[in-house]
């Protein structure tokens, strides 16, 4: 067993939350040691950059906060410390300008993650952060020393304070594998089960649809659903047909509700309006000599993927009846039977319950141990909300650890 000199502050996890915690702690005058199981930090951050690095969202603050669903009130407080405007100013401080696209999503002007991450890491090293790679956290040993597995053997690291920023359980190949759950449960920390968020959902497609149209986009469409409390909702957007079912931005936006309905009832039902710009009377006009497929393309403006979906989910009597088919086009039922595994998801729901933490994100049952980022029990759709809240929580934990050490 290799022993180390006591660190004032150890941060475990080199994702956005851990890096922001390190920055906040250094700004408060602390010396920081940051540990990560992988060979480099920010791997999931770099993966997000392949899609242009959606940093945050430019919508009004109230709507922004509402994206966090049941955790809106708690995360509103995080945003008071670090919101979308603060994130853009922070990026500008690193020499990275941003812009808001037509959807309100905010990106770096070069649409790249690597330049921003390189500048950030350089600033952290200059501020006094020491990085320790290939250190997999295993829990605690005697006298609360941190227990790591390293290529050179197991290592014990005493630390006066600790910030855990270990991510969720999605994309485990990038380091977030949820292995932290066991040592925290052994420490009697209250943890909500980890579940997939921003993920696809499964339907029983025919082989024809899954092989011919897997990957085909459906846009625009309007999804209608009734939530667990009996309230009706609708949302316009787009998503993608996949080999196993459906995925994409519209589905991610309502994924938490779909996941909970499946858990409670065994399935979730979406009623899909394939033709938002048409009314049923227009769609019910006589077909004349046109075939059903030709009529769907000419009269309803359906592309091949939408046509295939109609034929997949509509019986022959409905196809033959213009009135019934018009109603089907405006309310096509999709019966979702399961979400995809958490390892495939973009992010994770569940984690350390916020009720187990104080306002500085310190564990009430374990003073001096702070938690931040995706390992906490909250979730949000894609669109910059995930990254913003991760950074905000890291900032709060870093400042909180500094205050606790001073006290």
Tab-separated table of C-alpha atoms in Angstrom:
chain	number	residue	atom	x	y	z
A	1	UNK	CA	0.000	0.000	0.000
A	2	UNK	CA	1.382	3.369	-1.102
A	3	UNK	CA	0.750	6.261	1.285
A	4	UNK	CA	0.686	9.942	0.358
A	5	UNK	CA	1.072	13.290	2.083
A	6	UNK	CA	-2.224	14.705	3.335
A	7	UNK	CA	-3.957	16.857	0.736
A	8	UNK	CA	-5.966	19.901	1.871
A	9	UNK	CA	-8.565	19.154	-0.823
A	10	UNK	CA	-8.901	16.078	-3.014
A	11	UNK	CA	-11.288	16.161	-5.950
A	12	UNK	CA	-12.213	12.825	-7.476
A	13	UNK	CA	-13.475	13.050	-11.038
A	14	UNK	CA	-12.142	15.099	-13.932
A	15	UNK	CA	-15.371	15.956	-15.722
A	16	UNK	CA	-16.864	19.469	-15.936
A	17	UNK	CA	-18.141	19.425	-12.335
A	18	UNK	CA	-14.798	18.303	-10.892
A	19	UNK	CA	-12.807	20.760	-12.957
A	20	UNK	CA	-15.085	23.646	-11.997
A	21	UNK	CA	-14.844	22.622	-8.338
A	22	UNK	CA	-11.056	22.739	-8.643
A	23	UNK	CA	-11.216	26.198	-10.206
A	24	UNK	CA	-13.486	27.528	-7.466
A	25	UNK	CA	-11.333	26.034	-4.706
A	26	UNK	CA	-8.125	27.457	-6.175
A	27	UNK	CA	-9.764	30.858	-6.474
A	28	UNK	CA	-10.404	30.610	-2.718
A	29	UNK	CA	-6.717	29.981	-2.071
A	30	UNK	CA	-6.667	26.184	-1.705
A	31	UNK	CA	-4.151	23.686	-3.016
A	32	UNK	CA	-6.006	21.016	-4.990
A	33	UNK	CA	-5.191	17.438	-5.981
A	34	UNK	CA	-7.520	16.072	-8.659
A	35	UNK	CA	-7.790	12.311	-9.241
A	36	UNK	CA	-9.369	10.501	-12.187
A	37	UNK	CA	-9.623	6.838	-13.175
A	38	UNK	CA	-8.865	7.526	-16.837
A	39	UNK	CA	-5.642	8.595	-18.518
A	40	UNK	CA	-6.920	12.123	-19.203
A	41	UNK	CA	-9.720	14.371	-17.976
A	42	UNK	CA	-12.781	15.748	-19.770
A	43	UNK	CA	-13.407	12.750	-22.017
A	44	UNK	CA	-17.197	13.054	-22.021
A	45	UNK	CA	-16.808	16.799	-22.516
A	46	UNK	CA	-14.752	16.116	-25.639
A	47	UNK	CA	-17.343	13.609	-26.867
A	48	UNK	CA	-20.035	16.271	-26.554
A	49	UNK	CA	-17.834	18.504	-28.692
A	50	UNK	CA	-18.274	16.156	-31.651
A	51	UNK	CA	-21.802	17.505	-31.930
A	52	UNK	CA	-20.649	21.123	-31.683
A	53	UNK	CA	-20.376	21.401	-27.855
A	54	UNK	CA	-23.758	22.742	-26.765
A	55	UNK	CA	-22.613	24.741	-23.727
A	56	UNK	CA	-25.909	26.162	-22.473
A	57	UNK	CA	-29.186	27.699	-23.647
A	58	UNK	CA	-30.210	31.315	-24.195
A	59	UNK	CA	-33.879	31.014	-23.203
A	60	UNK	CA	-35.288	33.140	-20.333
A	61	UNK	CA	-34.203	32.110	-16.851
A	62	UNK	CA	-37.637	30.919	-15.666
A	63	UNK	CA	-38.050	28.579	-18.629
A	64	UNK	CA	-34.447	27.466	-18.270
A	65	UNK	CA	-34.954	26.468	-14.631
A	66	UNK	CA	-38.194	24.636	-15.461
A	67	UNK	CA	-36.208	22.166	-17.584
A	68	UNK	CA	-35.019	20.490	-14.392
A	69	UNK	CA	-38.491	19.165	-13.604
A	70	UNK	CA	-38.989	18.016	-10.026
A	71	UNK	CA	-35.607	19.474	-9.018
A	72	UNK	CA	-36.342	22.956	-10.369
A	73	UNK	CA	-36.389	24.607	-6.950
A	74	UNK	CA	-33.037	23.174	-5.851
A	75	UNK	CA	-31.256	23.827	-9.130
A	76	UNK	CA	-32.656	27.337	-9.309
A	77	UNK	CA	-30.347	28.034	-6.354
A	78	UNK	CA	-27.392	26.563	-8.252
A	79	UNK	CA	-28.206	28.844	-11.173
A	80	UNK	CA	-28.178	31.825	-8.842
A	81	UNK	CA	-24.461	31.092	-8.460
A	82	UNK	CA	-23.721	30.206	-12.088
A	83	UNK	CA	-26.303	30.522	-14.850
A	84	UNK	CA	-26.202	30.561	-18.653
A	85	UNK	CA	-24.920	34.142	-18.817
A	86	UNK	CA	-22.210	33.359	-16.288
A	87	UNK	CA	-21.172	30.314	-18.304
A	88	UNK	CA	-20.804	32.395	-21.463
A	89	UNK	CA	-18.768	34.988	-19.555
A	90	UNK	CA	-16.592	32.190	-18.129
A	91	UNK	CA	-15.918	30.840	-21.638
A	92	UNK	CA	-15.074	34.355	-22.791
A	93	UNK	CA	-12.569	34.567	-19.948
A	94	UNK	CA	-10.846	31.559	-21.492
A	95	UNK	CA	-10.740	33.326	-24.864
A	96	UNK	CA	-13.673	31.376	-26.311
A	97	UNK	CA	-16.542	33.415	-27.751
A	98	UNK	CA	-20.022	31.888	-28.023
A	99	UNK	CA	-23.151	32.325	-30.109
A	100	UNK	CA	-26.799	31.319	-29.765
A	101	UNK	CA	-28.262	29.349	-32.664
A	102	UNK	CA	-31.793	29.687	-34.009
A	103	UNK	CA	-33.019	27.155	-31.417
A	104	UNK	CA	-31.465	29.123	-28.551
A	105	UNK	CA	-28.700	26.590	-27.978
A	106	UNK	CA	-25.346	28.210	-27.224
A	107	UNK	CA	-22.102	26.995	-28.824
A	108	UNK	CA	-18.466	28.103	-29.056
A	109	UNK	CA	-17.965	30.041	-32.279
A	110	UNK	CA	-15.593	27.346	-33.574
A	111	UNK	CA	-18.012	24.554	-32.489
A	112	UNK	CA	-15.113	22.692	-30.856
A	113	UNK	CA	-14.524	21.378	-27.336
A	114	UNK	CA	-10.792	20.689	-27.451
A	115	UNK	CA	-9.536	24.323	-27.597
A	116	UNK	CA	-11.701	25.334	-24.635
A	117	UNK	CA	-10.634	22.287	-22.594
A	118	UNK	CA	-6.936	22.870	-23.340
A	119	UNK	CA	-7.116	26.486	-22.185
A	120	UNK	CA	-9.081	25.515	-19.108
A	121	UNK	CA	-6.594	22.833	-18.065
A	122	UNK	CA	-3.677	25.195	-18.625
A	123	UNK	CA	-5.317	27.764	-16.339
A	124	UNK	CA	-6.012	25.128	-13.691
A	125	UNK	CA	-2.412	23.900	-13.701
A	126	UNK	CA	-1.182	27.477	-13.483
A	127	UNK	CA	-3.508	27.969	-10.510
A	128	UNK	CA	-1.936	25.075	-8.647
A	129	UNK	CA	-4.096	22.064	-9.468
A	130	UNK	CA	-2.133	18.786	-9.534
A	131	UNK	CA	-3.643	16.039	-11.696
A	132	UNK	CA	-3.301	12.360	-10.788
A	133	UNK	CA	-4.409	10.057	-13.610
A	134	UNK	CA	-5.211	6.336	-13.505
A	135	UNK	CA	-6.493	6.612	-9.940
A	136	UNK	CA	-9.716	4.644	-9.510
A	137	UNK	CA	-11.500	5.483	-6.277
A	138	UNK	CA	-12.460	2.426	-4.215
A	139	UNK	CA	-13.860	4.147	-1.127
A	140	UNK	CA	-12.350	4.908	2.266
A	141	UNK	CA	-9.825	3.160	4.466
A	142	UNK	CA	-8.920	3.603	8.116
A	143	UNK	CA	-8.879	7.198	9.396
A	144	UNK	CA	-10.944	8.217	6.353
A	145	UNK	CA	-8.010	7.979	3.950
A	146	UNK	CA	-9.106	7.799	0.316
A	147	UNK	CA	-8.509	4.388	-1.224
A	148	UNK	CA	-7.346	4.292	-4.858
A	149	UNK	CA	-6.356	1.556	-7.271
A	150	UNK	CA	-3.444	2.627	-9.500
A	151	UNK	CA	-1.172	0.860	-12.011
A	152	UNK	CA	1.532	0.843	-9.291
A	153	UNK	CA	-0.768	-0.737	-6.714
A	154	UNK	CA	-3.309	0.432	-4.171
A	155	UNK	CA	-2.797	3.868	-2.668
A	156	UNK	CA	-4.073	5.564	0.476
A	157	UNK	CA	-4.464	9.350	0.315
A	158	UNK	CA	-5.377	11.316	3.456
A	159	UNK	CA	-7.352	14.470	2.664
A	160	UNK	CA	-8.842	17.142	4.867
A	161	UNK	CA	-11.800	17.587	2.500
A	162	UNK	CA	-13.057	15.685	-0.550
A	163	UNK	CA	-15.240	16.599	-3.504
A	164	UNK	CA	-16.739	13.639	-5.350
A	165	UNK	CA	-17.603	14.447	-8.960
A	166	UNK	CA	-17.753	10.940	-10.371
A	167	UNK	CA	-20.475	11.292	-13.001
A	168	UNK	CA	-23.412	8.989	-13.566
A	169	UNK	CA	-23.362	5.599	-15.248
A	170	UNK	CA	-23.788	6.495	-18.916
A	171	UNK	CA	-20.919	6.038	-21.378
A	172	UNK	CA	-18.917	3.868	-18.916
A	173	UNK	CA	-16.093	3.517	-21.429
A	174	UNK	CA	-15.341	7.197	-20.794
A	175	UNK	CA	-15.057	6.692	-17.038
A	176	UNK	CA	-18.568	7.241	-15.645
A	177	UNK	CA	-19.528	3.715	-14.671
A	178	UNK	CA	-21.433	4.196	-11.410
A	179	UNK	CA	-18.892	2.187	-9.397
A	180	UNK	CA	-19.040	4.876	-6.702
A	181	UNK	CA	-22.510	3.726	-5.648
A	182	UNK	CA	-21.262	0.798	-3.546
A	183	UNK	CA	-18.755	2.679	-1.328
A	184	UNK	CA	-21.259	5.478	-0.757
A	185	UNK	CA	-23.996	3.020	0.150
A	186	UNK	CA	-21.578	1.363	2.557
A	187	UNK	CA	-21.107	4.830	4.069
A	188	UNK	CA	-24.930	4.972	4.452
A	189	UNK	CA	-25.418	7.759	1.935
A	190	UNK	CA	-28.987	7.930	0.558
A	191	UNK	CA	-28.841	7.176	-3.171
A	192	UNK	CA	-31.696	7.010	-5.684
A	193	UNK	CA	-31.281	4.142	-8.186
A	194	UNK	CA	-29.385	5.143	-11.327
A	195	UNK	CA	-31.579	5.152	-14.435
A	196	UNK	CA	-31.123	6.147	-18.096
A	197	UNK	CA	-31.944	9.734	-19.065
A	198	UNK	CA	-31.868	11.307	-22.519
A	199	UNK	CA	-32.162	7.845	-24.008
A	200	UNK	CA	-34.090	5.967	-26.663
A	201	UNK	CA	-37.194	3.863	-26.085
A	202	UNK	CA	-38.073	0.458	-27.474
A	203	UNK	CA	-40.996	-0.545	-29.701
A	204	UNK	CA	-41.671	-3.838	-31.430
A	205	UNK	CA	-40.859	-2.837	-35.029
A	206	UNK	CA	-41.108	-5.222	-37.936
A	207	UNK	CA	-37.839	-6.249	-39.560
A	208	UNK	CA	-38.797	-4.188	-42.635
A	209	UNK	CA	-39.138	-0.956	-40.684
A	210	UNK	CA	-36.086	-1.490	-38.480
A	211	UNK	CA	-33.762	-2.390	-41.371
A	212	UNK	CA	-35.084	-0.010	-44.025
A	213	UNK	CA	-35.790	3.050	-41.900
A	214	UNK	CA	-33.526	2.768	-38.860
A	215	UNK	CA	-31.873	6.182	-38.535
A	216	UNK	CA	-34.556	8.047	-40.523
A	217	UNK	CA	-35.676	11.372	-38.998
A	218	UNK	CA	-39.329	12.243	-38.382
A	219	UNK	CA	-39.929	15.994	-38.598
A	220	UNK	CA	-41.890	17.949	-37.841
A	221	UNK	CA	-44.230	16.037	-35.560
A	222	UNK	CA	-46.283	16.832	-32.469
A	223	UNK	CA	-46.355	14.387	-29.569
A	224	UNK	CA	-49.405	14.286	-27.284
A	225	UNK	CA	-49.412	12.456	-23.959
A	226	UNK	CA	-51.156	12.325	-20.598
A	227	UNK	CA	-48.868	12.489	-17.592
A	228	UNK	CA	-49.046	10.406	-14.408
A	229	UNK	CA	-51.316	13.021	-12.809
A	230	UNK	CA	-53.852	12.970	-15.646
A	231	UNK	CA	-52.824	16.260	-17.277
A	232	UNK	CA	-52.640	16.414	-21.089
A	233	UNK	CA	-49.507	17.754	-22.789
A	234	UNK	CA	-48.223	18.293	-26.309
A	235	UNK	CA	-44.848	19.215	-27.768
A	236	UNK	CA	-43.613	19.782	-31.309
A	237	UNK	CA	-40.191	18.683	-32.417
A	238	UNK	CA	-38.390	15.878	-34.164
A	239	UNK	CA	-36.942	12.476	-33.428
A	240	UNK	CA	-35.398	9.503	-35.175
A	241	UNK	CA	-36.611	6.004	-35.960
A	242	UNK	CA	-34.055	3.477	-34.758
A	243	UNK	CA	-33.652	-0.247	-35.137
A	244	UNK	CA	-35.073	-0.776	-31.657
A	245	UNK	CA	-37.627	2.057	-31.476
A	246	UNK	CA	-37.286	5.857	-31.266
A	247	UNK	CA	-34.761	8.389	-29.987
A	248	UNK	CA	-33.876	12.059	-30.449
A	249	UNK	CA	-34.438	15.523	-29.017
A	250	UNK	CA	-38.243	15.416	-28.743
A	251	UNK	CA	-38.098	12.072	-26.942
A	252	UNK	CA	-35.293	13.226	-24.636
A	253	UNK	CA	-37.332	16.278	-23.639
A	254	UNK	CA	-40.150	14.126	-22.272
A	255	UNK	CA	-38.099	11.038	-21.433
A	256	UNK	CA	-38.431	11.307	-17.639
A	257	UNK	CA	-42.225	11.123	-17.866
A	258	UNK	CA	-42.090	8.227	-20.340
A	259	UNK	CA	-39.644	6.311	-18.154
A	260	UNK	CA	-41.807	6.733	-15.039
A	261	UNK	CA	-44.964	5.682	-16.874
A	262	UNK	CA	-43.297	2.504	-18.103
A	263	UNK	CA	-42.142	1.728	-14.567
A	264	UNK	CA	-45.667	2.244	-13.207
A	265	UNK	CA	-47.800	0.745	-16.002
A	266	UNK	CA	-45.523	-1.400	-18.133
A	267	UNK	CA	-45.797	0.937	-21.123
A	268	UNK	CA	-46.074	4.591	-22.111
A	269	UNK	CA	-48.269	5.792	-24.966
A	270	UNK	CA	-47.499	8.745	-27.225
A	271	UNK	CA	-50.119	9.965	-29.693
A	272	UNK	CA	-48.229	11.317	-32.678
A	273	UNK	CA	-49.466	13.998	-35.068
A	274	UNK	CA	-47.527	13.299	-38.252
A	275	UNK	CA	-49.002	16.247	-40.146
A	276	UNK	CA	-49.100	19.322	-37.855
A	277	UNK	CA	-50.003	21.661	-40.737
A	278	UNK	CA	-53.106	19.736	-41.833
A	279	UNK	CA	-56.626	19.335	-40.467
A	280	UNK	CA	-58.619	16.118	-40.485
A	281	UNK	CA	-61.230	17.397	-43.006
A	282	UNK	CA	-58.469	18.223	-45.492
A	283	UNK	CA	-56.856	14.841	-44.970
A	284	UNK	CA	-60.193	13.014	-45.337
A	285	UNK	CA	-60.756	14.238	-48.923
A	286	UNK	CA	-61.555	11.437	-51.427
A	287	UNK	CA	-58.500	9.645	-52.785
A	288	UNK	CA	-59.859	9.003	-56.276
A	289	UNK	CA	-57.679	6.591	-58.216
A	290	UNK	CA	-54.543	7.205	-56.146
A	291	UNK	CA	-53.065	4.349	-54.137
A	292	UNK	CA	-52.899	4.839	-50.383
A	293	UNK	CA	-49.132	5.344	-50.479
A	294	UNK	CA	-49.356	7.839	-53.338
A	295	UNK	CA	-52.166	9.684	-51.587
A	296	UNK	CA	-50.179	9.879	-48.333
A	297	UNK	CA	-47.292	11.466	-50.196
A	298	UNK	CA	-49.346	13.817	-52.388
A	299	UNK	CA	-52.202	14.832	-50.108
A	300	UNK	CA	-50.582	14.612	-46.671
A	301	UNK	CA	-46.998	15.410	-47.704
A	302	UNK	CA	-45.567	12.401	-45.912
A	303	UNK	CA	-41.987	11.354	-46.656
A	304	UNK	CA	-41.059	7.660	-47.023
A	305	UNK	CA	-40.227	7.233	-43.305
A	306	UNK	CA	-43.569	8.658	-42.179
A	307	UNK	CA	-45.392	6.549	-44.771
A	308	UNK	CA	-43.623	3.437	-43.514
A	309	UNK	CA	-44.633	4.286	-39.948
A	310	UNK	CA	-48.279	4.670	-40.980
A	311	UNK	CA	-48.308	1.282	-42.711
A	312	UNK	CA	-46.493	-0.274	-39.734
A	313	UNK	CA	-49.069	0.830	-37.168
A	314	UNK	CA	-52.343	0.990	-39.105
A	315	UNK	CA	-54.659	-1.926	-39.863
A	316	UNK	CA	-56.211	-2.504	-43.290
A	317	UNK	CA	-59.772	-1.331	-42.449
A	318	UNK	CA	-58.375	1.998	-41.183
A	319	UNK	CA	-56.206	2.409	-44.283
A	320	UNK	CA	-59.273	1.864	-46.459
A	321	UNK	CA	-61.428	4.427	-44.631
A	322	UNK	CA	-60.454	8.051	-45.444
A	323	UNK	CA	-62.012	9.449	-42.247
A	324	UNK	CA	-60.376	6.866	-40.005
A	325	UNK	CA	-57.029	7.255	-41.753
A	326	UNK	CA	-57.164	11.049	-41.366
A	327	UNK	CA	-57.727	10.611	-37.636
A	328	UNK	CA	-54.837	8.130	-37.487
A	329	UNK	CA	-52.455	10.595	-39.148
A	330	UNK	CA	-53.335	13.186	-36.503
A	331	UNK	CA	-53.110	10.739	-33.587
A	332	UNK	CA	-50.898	7.750	-34.357
A	333	UNK	CA	-50.330	5.672	-31.192
A	334	UNK	CA	-46.781	4.706	-30.248
A	335	UNK	CA	-46.619	2.176	-27.403
A	336	UNK	CA	-43.223	2.353	-25.727
A	337	UNK	CA	-42.333	-0.734	-23.730
A	338	UNK	CA	-38.861	-0.019	-22.281
A	339	UNK	CA	-36.074	2.532	-22.166
A	340	UNK	CA	-32.657	1.632	-23.477
A	341	UNK	CA	-29.916	0.585	-20.999
A	342	UNK	CA	-28.234	3.275	-18.922
A	343	UNK	CA	-24.860	2.525	-20.543
A	344	UNK	CA	-26.302	3.758	-23.886
A	345	UNK	CA	-27.936	6.873	-22.461
A	346	UNK	CA	-26.589	10.393	-22.859
A	347	UNK	CA	-26.975	11.020	-19.125
A	348	UNK	CA	-28.166	9.460	-15.894
A	349	UNK	CA	-31.098	10.062	-13.564
A	350	UNK	CA	-30.856	9.153	-9.895
A	351	UNK	CA	-27.802	9.363	-7.662
A	352	UNK	CA	-27.010	10.991	-4.335
A	353	UNK	CA	-30.282	12.477	-3.151
A	354	UNK	CA	-30.125	16.241	-2.739
A	355	UNK	CA	-31.818	15.860	0.641
A	356	UNK	CA	-28.644	14.117	1.857
A	357	UNK	CA	-26.637	17.304	1.162
A	358	UNK	CA	-26.526	20.724	2.745
A	359	UNK	CA	-26.599	23.995	0.788
A	360	UNK	CA	-22.873	23.695	0.025
A	361	UNK	CA	-23.471	20.160	-1.338
A	362	UNK	CA	-21.708	18.568	1.633
A	363	UNK	CA	-22.975	15.193	2.829
A	364	UNK	CA	-24.861	15.709	6.089
A	365	UNK	CA	-23.766	12.285	7.331
A	366	UNK	CA	-20.124	12.756	6.370
A	367	UNK	CA	-18.741	16.259	7.072
A	368	UNK	CA	-15.969	17.324	4.736
A	369	UNK	CA	-17.239	15.224	1.825
A	370	UNK	CA	-18.941	17.163	-0.971
A	371	UNK	CA	-20.664	15.878	-4.116
A	372	UNK	CA	-21.233	17.567	-7.476
A	373	UNK	CA	-22.338	16.981	-11.031
A	374	UNK	CA	-24.233	14.146	-12.631
A	375	UNK	CA	-23.784	11.801	-9.666
A	376	UNK	CA	-26.462	13.840	-7.869
A	377	UNK	CA	-30.163	13.012	-8.133
A	378	UNK	CA	-31.365	15.384	-10.846
A	379	UNK	CA	-31.797	15.243	-14.609
A	380	UNK	CA	-32.406	17.545	-17.550
A	381	UNK	CA	-32.947	17.228	-21.298
A	382	UNK	CA	-30.227	17.943	-23.815
A	383	UNK	CA	-29.840	21.541	-24.897
A	384	UNK	CA	-27.058	22.797	-22.629
A	385	UNK	CA	-28.972	22.261	-19.387
A	386	UNK	CA	-26.874	19.278	-18.292
A	387	UNK	CA	-23.532	21.021	-18.649
A	388	UNK	CA	-24.734	24.254	-17.052
A	389	UNK	CA	-25.982	22.503	-13.919
A	390	UNK	CA	-22.863	20.318	-13.675
A	391	UNK	CA	-20.630	23.391	-13.763
A	392	UNK	CA	-22.853	25.269	-11.313
A	393	UNK	CA	-22.826	22.397	-8.818
A	394	UNK	CA	-19.041	22.117	-9.103
A	395	UNK	CA	-18.672	25.815	-8.367
A	396	UNK	CA	-20.879	25.529	-5.271
A	397	UNK	CA	-19.045	22.437	-3.999
A	398	UNK	CA	-15.632	24.043	-4.559
A	399	UNK	CA	-16.596	27.193	-2.691
A	400	UNK	CA	-18.285	25.146	0.006
A	401	UNK	CA	-15.192	22.999	0.564
A	402	UNK	CA	-13.058	26.134	0.884
A	403	UNK	CA	-15.420	27.602	3.493
A	404	UNK	CA	-15.512	24.346	5.420
A	405	UNK	CA	-11.722	24.082	5.506
A	406	UNK	CA	-11.364	27.676	6.663
A	407	UNK	CA	-13.874	27.034	9.446
